[in-house]
Amino acid sequence: MKRTVLIVLIAIISFISGILFMGYLSSKAGETFLDMVKVNYIHEQEMLALRAKKEENINKAIRHYYNMVDAKEGLRGFDINKNPWNLVFPFEAIALKKLSDTPRQRGIEIDIGFSHGKLANILEIAGLHKEAEEEYKKASLLIGTSPEKVKKLITELKNPENEMLKLYEKNQ
């Protein structure tokens, strides 16, 4: 009886130690992963800037160079000090993956559609109405609604964006 209890106790302690050790390794791998993502993002922005420059689209090249500089100076998503990995991250990741598997592709399309809508909105503000209309059409196809509804949705998103900007400025 004592021997069985001892074996079970050792097994439980070993299992818990393994979980903690894997969580620790996951958190350290997370820092490296963020560095890799940052380097890949910077490289991609530089390549896009060079391509835009070659196509003589100077405004687009400027935008990509700005993105590159912003990433190097420190975007919040690449901040190692705010590392999202912790000891329970591997379990959270498994649960999140299960929740997001089914409608994932559709969600990605809608998200890209909203990005096109936001781009269209800023193009409209800049007075580039033809380009804005093209972006609204792309957004409407991806989101699955009319361009007019996309405009309305983007307008409704401005209030949360303003709140997010205030939060960002507060944390700086």
Short mmCIF file of N, CA and C in Angstrom, two decimals:
data_model
loop_
_atom_site.label_atom_id
_atom_site.label_comp_id
_atom_site.label_asym_id
_atom_site.label_seq_id
_atom_site.Cartn_x
_atom_site.Cartn_y
_atom_site.Cartn_z
N MET A 1 0.82 -1.19 0.00
CA MET A 1 0.00 0.00 0.00
C MET A 1 0.87 1.26 0.00
N LYS A 2 1.89 1.29 0.91
CA LYS A 2 2.78 2.44 0.97
C LYS A 2 3.49 2.65 -0.37
N ARG A 3 3.90 1.56 -0.95
CA ARG A 3 4.63 1.63 -2.23
C ARG A 3 3.74 2.22 -3.33
N THR A 4 2.48 1.83 -3.39
CA THR A 4 1.54 2.34 -4.40
C THR A 4 1.30 3.84 -4.20
N VAL A 5 1.11 4.26 -2.97
CA VAL A 5 0.90 5.68 -2.66
C VAL A 5 2.14 6.48 -3.05
N LEU A 6 3.31 5.95 -2.75
CA LEU A 6 4.56 6.62 -3.09
C LEU A 6 4.71 6.76 -4.61
N ILE A 7 4.40 5.71 -5.34
CA ILE A 7 4.49 5.75 -6.80
C ILE A 7 3.51 6.77 -7.38
N VAL A 8 2.29 6.78 -6.89
CA VAL A 8 1.28 7.74 -7.36
C VAL A 8 1.72 9.16 -7.02
N LEU A 9 2.23 9.38 -5.82
CA LEU A 9 2.70 10.71 -5.41
C LEU A 9 3.86 11.17 -6.29
N ILE A 10 4.80 10.29 -6.57
CA ILE A 10 5.93 10.64 -7.45
C ILE A 10 5.42 10.95 -8.86
N ALA A 11 4.46 10.18 -9.34
CA ALA A 11 3.88 10.41 -10.68
C ALA A 11 3.20 11.77 -10.74
N ILE A 12 2.44 12.12 -9.72
CA ILE A 12 1.74 13.41 -9.70
C ILE A 12 2.75 14.55 -9.65
N ILE A 13 3.75 14.45 -8.80
CA ILE A 13 4.78 15.49 -8.69
C ILE A 13 5.53 15.62 -10.02
N SER A 14 5.86 14.50 -10.63
CA SER A 14 6.55 14.53 -11.93
C SER A 14 5.69 15.17 -13.00
N PHE A 15 4.40 14.86 -13.00
CA PHE A 15 3.48 15.43 -13.99
C PHE A 15 3.39 16.95 -13.82
N ILE A 16 3.22 17.40 -12.59
CA ILE A 16 3.12 18.85 -12.33
C ILE A 16 4.43 19.54 -12.68
N SER A 17 5.56 18.92 -12.34
CA SER A 17 6.86 19.49 -12.70
C SER A 17 7.01 19.59 -14.21
N GLY A 18 6.57 18.58 -14.92
CA GLY A 18 6.62 18.59 -16.38
C GLY A 18 5.79 19.71 -16.96
N ILE A 19 4.59 19.93 -16.41
CA ILE A 19 3.72 21.02 -16.88
C ILE A 19 4.40 22.36 -16.65
N LEU A 20 4.95 22.58 -15.47
CA LEU A 20 5.61 23.84 -15.16
C LEU A 20 6.84 24.06 -16.06
N PHE A 21 7.61 23.00 -16.27
CA PHE A 21 8.80 23.11 -17.11
C PHE A 21 8.42 23.42 -18.56
N MET A 22 7.39 22.77 -19.08
CA MET A 22 6.95 23.03 -20.45
C MET A 22 6.39 24.45 -20.58
N GLY A 23 5.70 24.92 -19.55
CA GLY A 23 5.21 26.30 -19.56
C GLY A 23 6.36 27.29 -19.60
N TYR A 24 7.39 27.01 -18.82
CA TYR A 24 8.58 27.86 -18.81
C TYR A 24 9.25 27.87 -20.18
N LEU A 25 9.43 26.67 -20.76
CA LEU A 25 10.04 26.59 -22.09
C LEU A 25 9.19 27.32 -23.13
N SER A 26 7.88 27.22 -23.00
CA SER A 26 6.97 27.91 -23.92
C SER A 26 7.14 29.42 -23.82
N SER A 27 7.28 29.93 -22.60
CA SER A 27 7.44 31.38 -22.44
C SER A 27 8.74 31.87 -23.05
N LYS A 28 9.80 31.09 -22.92
CA LYS A 28 11.09 31.47 -23.51
C LYS A 28 11.04 31.37 -25.03
N ALA A 29 10.37 30.36 -25.55
CA ALA A 29 10.21 30.24 -27.00
C ALA A 29 9.37 31.39 -27.54
N GLY A 30 8.43 31.88 -26.73
CA GLY A 30 7.58 32.99 -27.15
C GLY A 30 8.38 34.25 -27.44
N GLU A 31 9.38 34.54 -26.62
CA GLU A 31 10.22 35.71 -26.84
C GLU A 31 10.96 35.59 -28.17
N THR A 32 11.50 34.41 -28.44
CA THR A 32 12.21 34.18 -29.71
C THR A 32 11.25 34.30 -30.88
N PHE A 33 10.05 33.75 -30.71
CA PHE A 33 9.05 33.83 -31.76
C PHE A 33 8.70 35.27 -32.09
N LEU A 34 8.51 36.11 -31.06
CA LEU A 34 8.21 37.52 -31.31
C LEU A 34 9.35 38.21 -32.06
N ASP A 35 10.59 37.87 -31.72
CA ASP A 35 11.73 38.43 -32.45
C ASP A 35 11.70 38.02 -33.91
N MET A 36 11.38 36.75 -34.16
CA MET A 36 11.31 36.27 -35.55
C MET A 36 10.21 36.97 -36.33
N VAL A 37 9.07 37.15 -35.70
CA VAL A 37 7.94 37.83 -36.36
C VAL A 37 8.33 39.27 -36.68
N LYS A 38 8.99 39.93 -35.75
CA LYS A 38 9.41 41.32 -35.95
C LYS A 38 10.38 41.43 -37.12
N VAL A 39 11.37 40.56 -37.15
CA VAL A 39 12.36 40.59 -38.24
C VAL A 39 11.68 40.31 -39.58
N ASN A 40 10.78 39.34 -39.62
CA ASN A 40 10.06 39.03 -40.86
C ASN A 40 9.19 40.20 -41.30
N TYR A 41 8.53 40.87 -40.35
CA TYR A 41 7.69 42.02 -40.67
C TYR A 41 8.54 43.16 -41.25
N ILE A 42 9.64 43.44 -40.60
CA ILE A 42 10.53 44.52 -41.07
C ILE A 42 11.04 44.20 -42.47
N HIS A 43 11.46 42.96 -42.68
CA HIS A 43 11.96 42.55 -43.99
C HIS A 43 10.85 42.68 -45.05
N GLU A 44 9.66 42.26 -44.72
CA GLU A 44 8.53 42.36 -45.66
C GLU A 44 8.24 43.82 -46.01
N GLN A 45 8.26 44.70 -45.02
CA GLN A 45 8.01 46.12 -45.27
C GLN A 45 9.08 46.71 -46.18
N GLU A 46 10.33 46.30 -45.96
CA GLU A 46 11.40 46.80 -46.80
C GLU A 46 11.24 46.32 -48.25
N MET A 47 10.87 45.05 -48.41
CA MET A 47 10.66 44.51 -49.76
C MET A 47 9.50 45.22 -50.45
N LEU A 48 8.42 45.46 -49.71
CA LEU A 48 7.27 46.17 -50.28
C LEU A 48 7.64 47.61 -50.65
N ALA A 49 8.47 48.23 -49.82
CA ALA A 49 8.90 49.60 -50.12
C ALA A 49 9.75 49.63 -51.38
N LEU A 50 10.65 48.67 -51.51
CA LEU A 50 11.50 48.62 -52.71
C LEU A 50 10.67 48.36 -53.96
N ARG A 51 9.69 47.47 -53.84
CA ARG A 51 8.81 47.19 -54.98
C ARG A 51 8.02 48.43 -55.37
N ALA A 52 7.50 49.15 -54.37
CA ALA A 52 6.73 50.36 -54.65
C ALA A 52 7.62 51.42 -55.29
N LYS A 53 8.86 51.51 -54.81
CA LYS A 53 9.81 52.47 -55.38
C LYS A 53 10.09 52.14 -56.84
N LYS A 54 10.26 50.86 -57.12
CA LYS A 54 10.53 50.42 -58.49
C LYS A 54 9.34 50.74 -59.40
N GLU A 55 8.12 50.62 -58.86
CA GLU A 55 6.91 50.93 -59.61
C GLU A 55 6.62 52.43 -59.62
N GLU A 56 7.52 53.22 -59.04
CA GLU A 56 7.43 54.68 -58.95
C GLU A 56 6.19 55.14 -58.18
N ASN A 57 5.79 54.34 -57.20
CA ASN A 57 4.70 54.71 -56.31
C ASN A 57 5.33 55.18 -55.00
N ILE A 58 5.77 56.43 -55.01
CA ILE A 58 6.55 56.98 -53.90
C ILE A 58 5.75 57.02 -52.60
N ASN A 59 4.46 57.38 -52.67
CA ASN A 59 3.65 57.45 -51.45
C ASN A 59 3.57 56.09 -50.76
N LYS A 60 3.39 55.03 -51.55
CA LYS A 60 3.33 53.69 -50.99
C LYS A 60 4.69 53.29 -50.39
N ALA A 61 5.77 53.65 -51.07
CA ALA A 61 7.11 53.36 -50.56
C ALA A 61 7.33 54.08 -49.22
N ILE A 62 6.90 55.32 -49.15
CA ILE A 62 7.04 56.08 -47.91
C ILE A 62 6.28 55.38 -46.78
N ARG A 63 5.07 54.93 -47.07
CA ARG A 63 4.27 54.24 -46.05
C ARG A 63 4.99 53.00 -45.53
N HIS A 64 5.56 52.22 -46.44
CA HIS A 64 6.25 50.99 -46.02
C HIS A 64 7.52 51.31 -45.22
N TYR A 65 8.22 52.36 -45.62
CA TYR A 65 9.40 52.75 -44.84
C TYR A 65 8.99 53.24 -43.45
N TYR A 66 7.86 53.97 -43.36
CA TYR A 66 7.35 54.37 -42.05
C TYR A 66 7.04 53.15 -41.20
N ASN A 67 6.39 52.14 -41.81
CA ASN A 67 6.07 50.91 -41.07
C ASN A 67 7.34 50.24 -40.56
N MET A 68 8.36 50.23 -41.40
CA MET A 68 9.63 49.61 -41.03
C MET A 68 10.25 50.34 -39.83
N VAL A 69 10.27 51.67 -39.90
CA VAL A 69 10.83 52.46 -38.81
C VAL A 69 10.02 52.25 -37.52
N ASP A 70 8.69 52.26 -37.65
CA ASP A 70 7.84 52.06 -36.46
C ASP A 70 8.12 50.71 -35.82
N ALA A 71 8.29 49.68 -36.63
CA ALA A 71 8.56 48.35 -36.09
C ALA A 71 9.91 48.31 -35.38
N LYS A 72 10.90 48.97 -35.95
CA LYS A 72 12.23 48.98 -35.34
C LYS A 72 12.26 49.80 -34.06
N GLU A 73 11.47 50.88 -34.02
CA GLU A 73 11.45 51.73 -32.83
C GLU A 73 10.62 51.12 -31.70
N GLY A 74 9.75 50.19 -32.04
CA GLY A 74 9.01 49.51 -30.98
C GLY A 74 7.51 49.56 -31.10
N LEU A 75 6.95 48.65 -31.85
CA LEU A 75 5.50 48.49 -31.88
C LEU A 75 5.07 47.69 -30.66
N ARG A 76 3.91 47.98 -30.13
CA ARG A 76 3.43 47.31 -28.91
C ARG A 76 3.34 45.80 -29.09
N GLY A 77 2.99 45.32 -30.26
CA GLY A 77 2.87 43.89 -30.49
C GLY A 77 4.18 43.14 -30.40
N PHE A 78 5.30 43.86 -30.58
CA PHE A 78 6.61 43.23 -30.54
C PHE A 78 7.32 43.46 -29.21
N ASP A 79 6.63 44.05 -28.25
CA ASP A 79 7.25 44.40 -26.96
C ASP A 79 7.45 43.15 -26.12
N ILE A 80 8.70 42.77 -25.93
CA ILE A 80 9.04 41.57 -25.16
C ILE A 80 8.64 41.74 -23.69
N ASN A 81 8.64 42.98 -23.19
CA ASN A 81 8.27 43.22 -21.79
C ASN A 81 6.80 42.90 -21.53
N LYS A 82 5.98 42.91 -22.58
CA LYS A 82 4.57 42.57 -22.44
C LYS A 82 4.32 41.19 -23.04
N ASN A 83 5.22 40.26 -22.75
CA ASN A 83 5.18 38.91 -23.30
C ASN A 83 3.87 38.22 -22.92
N PRO A 84 3.07 37.81 -23.91
CA PRO A 84 1.78 37.18 -23.61
C PRO A 84 1.91 35.73 -23.16
N TRP A 85 3.11 35.16 -23.27
CA TRP A 85 3.30 33.77 -22.88
C TRP A 85 3.48 33.66 -21.38
N ASN A 86 2.77 32.73 -20.78
CA ASN A 86 2.94 32.44 -19.36
C ASN A 86 2.85 30.93 -19.16
N LEU A 87 2.81 30.49 -17.94
CA LEU A 87 2.84 29.05 -17.67
C LEU A 87 1.61 28.30 -18.21
N VAL A 88 0.49 28.97 -18.29
CA VAL A 88 -0.72 28.29 -18.78
C VAL A 88 -0.97 28.54 -20.26
N PHE A 89 -0.08 29.27 -20.92
CA PHE A 89 -0.28 29.58 -22.33
C PHE A 89 -0.49 28.35 -23.21
N PRO A 90 0.28 27.27 -23.04
CA PRO A 90 0.05 26.10 -23.91
C PRO A 90 -1.38 25.57 -23.82
N PHE A 91 -1.97 25.60 -22.64
CA PHE A 91 -3.34 25.11 -22.48
C PHE A 91 -4.34 26.12 -23.05
N GLU A 92 -4.07 27.41 -22.85
CA GLU A 92 -4.94 28.44 -23.43
C GLU A 92 -4.90 28.36 -24.95
N ALA A 93 -3.72 28.12 -25.51
CA ALA A 93 -3.57 28.04 -26.96
C ALA A 93 -4.37 26.87 -27.53
N ILE A 94 -4.35 25.74 -26.85
CA ILE A 94 -5.11 24.57 -27.31
C ILE A 94 -6.60 24.89 -27.29
N ALA A 95 -7.08 25.50 -26.22
CA ALA A 95 -8.49 25.84 -26.11
C ALA A 95 -8.89 26.87 -27.17
N LEU A 96 -8.06 27.88 -27.37
CA LEU A 96 -8.34 28.91 -28.37
C LEU A 96 -8.38 28.31 -29.78
N LYS A 97 -7.46 27.42 -30.06
CA LYS A 97 -7.42 26.76 -31.37
C LYS A 97 -8.72 25.99 -31.61
N LYS A 98 -9.19 25.26 -30.61
CA LYS A 98 -10.44 24.51 -30.74
C LYS A 98 -11.62 25.45 -31.00
N LEU A 99 -11.62 26.60 -30.32
CA LEU A 99 -12.72 27.55 -30.49
C LEU A 99 -12.70 28.23 -31.86
N SER A 100 -11.51 28.45 -32.40
CA SER A 100 -11.41 29.25 -33.61
C SER A 100 -11.26 28.46 -34.90
N ASP A 101 -11.17 27.15 -34.86
CA ASP A 101 -10.92 26.36 -36.06
C ASP A 101 -12.02 26.47 -37.12
N THR A 102 -13.26 26.30 -36.75
CA THR A 102 -14.32 26.16 -37.74
C THR A 102 -14.52 27.39 -38.62
N PRO A 103 -14.88 28.54 -38.09
CA PRO A 103 -15.17 29.68 -38.97
C PRO A 103 -13.95 30.56 -39.24
N ARG A 104 -12.77 30.04 -39.03
CA ARG A 104 -11.57 30.87 -39.08
C ARG A 104 -11.37 31.58 -40.42
N GLN A 105 -11.47 30.86 -41.54
CA GLN A 105 -11.21 31.47 -42.84
C GLN A 105 -12.19 32.61 -43.11
N ARG A 106 -13.44 32.41 -42.76
CA ARG A 106 -14.45 33.45 -42.98
C ARG A 106 -14.12 34.67 -42.12
N GLY A 107 -13.69 34.43 -40.89
CA GLY A 107 -13.31 35.54 -40.01
C GLY A 107 -12.13 36.32 -40.55
N ILE A 108 -11.18 35.61 -41.14
CA ILE A 108 -10.01 36.27 -41.74
C ILE A 108 -10.45 37.15 -42.91
N GLU A 109 -11.36 36.63 -43.74
CA GLU A 109 -11.86 37.41 -44.88
C GLU A 109 -12.56 38.68 -44.41
N ILE A 110 -13.39 38.56 -43.38
CA ILE A 110 -14.10 39.73 -42.85
C ILE A 110 -13.11 40.73 -42.28
N ASP A 111 -12.09 40.25 -41.57
CA ASP A 111 -11.08 41.13 -41.00
C ASP A 111 -10.34 41.89 -42.11
N ILE A 112 -9.97 41.19 -43.17
CA ILE A 112 -9.32 41.84 -44.30
C ILE A 112 -10.27 42.86 -44.93
N GLY A 113 -11.54 42.51 -45.01
CA GLY A 113 -12.54 43.43 -45.54
C GLY A 113 -12.62 44.72 -44.74
N PHE A 114 -12.58 44.60 -43.40
CA PHE A 114 -12.59 45.79 -42.56
C PHE A 114 -11.33 46.63 -42.78
N SER A 115 -10.21 45.98 -43.01
CA SER A 115 -8.99 46.74 -43.29
C SER A 115 -9.12 47.51 -44.59
N HIS A 116 -9.71 46.87 -45.61
CA HIS A 116 -9.96 47.59 -46.87
C HIS A 116 -10.92 48.76 -46.63
N GLY A 117 -11.91 48.56 -45.77
CA GLY A 117 -12.86 49.62 -45.46
C GLY A 117 -12.19 50.80 -44.76
N LYS A 118 -11.29 50.49 -43.82
CA LYS A 118 -10.57 51.56 -43.12
C LYS A 118 -9.66 52.32 -44.09
N LEU A 119 -9.01 51.58 -44.99
CA LEU A 119 -8.18 52.22 -46.00
C LEU A 119 -9.03 53.10 -46.89
N ALA A 120 -10.20 52.61 -47.29
CA ALA A 120 -11.11 53.40 -48.13
C ALA A 120 -11.52 54.68 -47.43
N ASN A 121 -11.79 54.58 -46.14
CA ASN A 121 -12.20 55.74 -45.37
C ASN A 121 -11.12 56.81 -45.35
N ILE A 122 -9.87 56.41 -45.13
CA ILE A 122 -8.79 57.40 -45.07
C ILE A 122 -8.49 57.95 -46.46
N LEU A 123 -8.67 57.12 -47.51
CA LEU A 123 -8.50 57.61 -48.87
C LEU A 123 -9.56 58.65 -49.19
N GLU A 124 -10.77 58.42 -48.71
CA GLU A 124 -11.86 59.37 -48.92
C GLU A 124 -11.56 60.70 -48.22
N ILE A 125 -11.04 60.62 -47.01
CA ILE A 125 -10.66 61.82 -46.26
C ILE A 125 -9.57 62.58 -47.00
N ALA A 126 -8.65 61.83 -47.64
CA ALA A 126 -7.56 62.45 -48.39
C ALA A 126 -8.03 63.00 -49.74
N GLY A 127 -9.29 62.78 -50.09
CA GLY A 127 -9.82 63.29 -51.34
C GLY A 127 -9.58 62.37 -52.53
N LEU A 128 -9.15 61.15 -52.27
CA LEU A 128 -8.91 60.18 -53.34
C LEU A 128 -10.16 59.30 -53.49
N HIS A 129 -11.22 59.89 -54.02
CA HIS A 129 -12.53 59.25 -54.05
C HIS A 129 -12.58 58.01 -54.95
N LYS A 130 -11.91 58.05 -56.08
CA LYS A 130 -11.92 56.90 -56.98
C LYS A 130 -11.26 55.69 -56.31
N GLU A 131 -10.10 55.91 -55.71
CA GLU A 131 -9.40 54.83 -55.02
C GLU A 131 -10.22 54.33 -53.83
N ALA A 132 -10.88 55.27 -53.14
CA ALA A 132 -11.71 54.90 -51.99
C ALA A 132 -12.86 53.99 -52.42
N GLU A 133 -13.50 54.33 -53.52
CA GLU A 133 -14.61 53.50 -54.00
C GLU A 133 -14.15 52.09 -54.35
N GLU A 134 -12.96 51.98 -54.95
CA GLU A 134 -12.42 50.65 -55.27
C GLU A 134 -12.20 49.84 -54.00
N GLU A 135 -11.67 50.49 -52.97
CA GLU A 135 -11.43 49.80 -51.70
C GLU A 135 -12.75 49.42 -51.01
N TYR A 136 -13.75 50.30 -51.09
CA TYR A 136 -15.06 49.97 -50.52
C TYR A 136 -15.67 48.76 -51.23
N LYS A 137 -15.46 48.66 -52.55
CA LYS A 137 -15.98 47.50 -53.30
C LYS A 137 -15.29 46.22 -52.84
N LYS A 138 -13.96 46.28 -52.69
CA LYS A 138 -13.23 45.11 -52.20
C LYS A 138 -13.72 44.71 -50.81
N ALA A 139 -13.90 45.71 -49.95
CA ALA A 139 -14.37 45.46 -48.59
C ALA A 139 -15.76 44.82 -48.60
N SER A 140 -16.63 45.33 -49.44
CA SER A 140 -17.99 44.81 -49.46
C SER A 140 -18.02 43.35 -49.93
N LEU A 141 -17.16 43.01 -50.89
CA LEU A 141 -17.09 41.61 -51.34
C LEU A 141 -16.59 40.70 -50.23
N LEU A 142 -15.59 41.14 -49.50
CA LEU A 142 -15.02 40.31 -48.43
C LEU A 142 -15.95 40.20 -47.22
N ILE A 143 -16.61 41.30 -46.89
CA ILE A 143 -17.50 41.29 -45.72
C ILE A 143 -18.84 40.65 -46.07
N GLY A 144 -19.25 40.82 -47.33
CA GLY A 144 -20.53 40.23 -47.75
C GLY A 144 -21.70 41.17 -47.57
N THR A 145 -21.46 42.44 -47.81
CA THR A 145 -22.52 43.43 -47.70
C THR A 145 -22.28 44.52 -48.74
N SER A 146 -23.15 45.50 -48.80
CA SER A 146 -23.02 46.55 -49.80
C SER A 146 -21.95 47.56 -49.40
N PRO A 147 -21.39 48.28 -50.39
CA PRO A 147 -20.40 49.32 -50.05
C PRO A 147 -20.96 50.38 -49.10
N GLU A 148 -22.24 50.69 -49.24
CA GLU A 148 -22.87 51.69 -48.35
C GLU A 148 -22.86 51.20 -46.90
N LYS A 149 -23.18 49.90 -46.71
CA LYS A 149 -23.16 49.35 -45.35
C LYS A 149 -21.74 49.30 -44.80
N VAL A 150 -20.77 49.05 -45.68
CA VAL A 150 -19.37 49.05 -45.24
C VAL A 150 -19.01 50.45 -44.74
N LYS A 151 -19.40 51.48 -45.48
CA LYS A 151 -19.13 52.86 -45.05
C LYS A 151 -19.74 53.12 -43.68
N LYS A 152 -20.96 52.65 -43.49
CA LYS A 152 -21.64 52.85 -42.21
C LYS A 152 -20.91 52.10 -41.09
N LEU A 153 -20.50 50.86 -41.36
CA LEU A 153 -19.77 50.07 -40.36
C LEU A 153 -18.45 50.74 -39.98
N ILE A 154 -17.74 51.24 -40.98
CA ILE A 154 -16.45 51.89 -40.71
C ILE A 154 -16.67 53.16 -39.89
N THR A 155 -17.72 53.91 -40.20
CA THR A 155 -18.05 55.11 -39.43
C THR A 155 -18.35 54.75 -37.98
N GLU A 156 -19.09 53.64 -37.79
CA GLU A 156 -19.41 53.20 -36.43
C GLU A 156 -18.17 52.72 -35.68
N LEU A 157 -17.16 52.27 -36.39
CA LEU A 157 -15.92 51.80 -35.75
C LEU A 157 -15.04 52.94 -35.25
N LYS A 158 -15.30 54.16 -35.70
CA LYS A 158 -14.44 55.28 -35.32
C LYS A 158 -14.46 55.54 -33.82
N ASN A 159 -15.60 55.38 -33.16
CA ASN A 159 -15.67 55.64 -31.73
C ASN A 159 -14.79 54.67 -30.94
N PRO A 160 -14.88 53.34 -31.18
CA PRO A 160 -13.95 52.46 -30.47
C PRO A 160 -12.49 52.73 -30.82
N GLU A 161 -12.23 53.15 -32.06
CA GLU A 161 -10.85 53.47 -32.43
C GLU A 161 -10.35 54.66 -31.63
N ASN A 162 -11.20 55.66 -31.43
CA ASN A 162 -10.81 56.82 -30.63
C ASN A 162 -10.53 56.42 -29.19
N GLU A 163 -11.36 55.52 -28.64
CA GLU A 163 -11.13 55.02 -27.29
C GLU A 163 -9.81 54.24 -27.21
N MET A 164 -9.54 53.44 -28.24
CA MET A 164 -8.30 52.66 -28.27
C MET A 164 -7.09 53.60 -28.35
N LEU A 165 -7.20 54.67 -29.13
CA LEU A 165 -6.12 55.64 -29.23
C LEU A 165 -5.87 56.34 -27.89
N LYS A 166 -6.94 56.67 -27.19
CA LYS A 166 -6.78 57.29 -25.87
C LYS A 166 -6.07 56.33 -24.91
N LEU A 167 -6.45 55.06 -24.95
CA LEU A 167 -5.81 54.05 -24.12
C LEU A 167 -4.34 53.90 -24.47
N TYR A 168 -4.04 53.90 -25.76
CA TYR A 168 -2.66 53.79 -26.22
C TYR A 168 -1.82 54.97 -25.74
N GLU A 169 -2.37 56.19 -25.88
CA GLU A 169 -1.65 57.38 -25.45
C GLU A 169 -1.45 57.40 -23.93
N LYS A 170 -2.42 56.86 -23.22
CA LYS A 170 -2.34 56.81 -21.76
C LYS A 170 -1.20 55.86 -21.33
N ASN A 171 -1.00 54.77 -22.08
CA ASN A 171 0.02 53.79 -21.72
C ASN A 171 1.43 54.17 -22.21
N GLN A 172 1.56 55.25 -22.92
CA GLN A 172 2.88 55.64 -23.42
C GLN A 172 3.67 56.36 -22.38
#
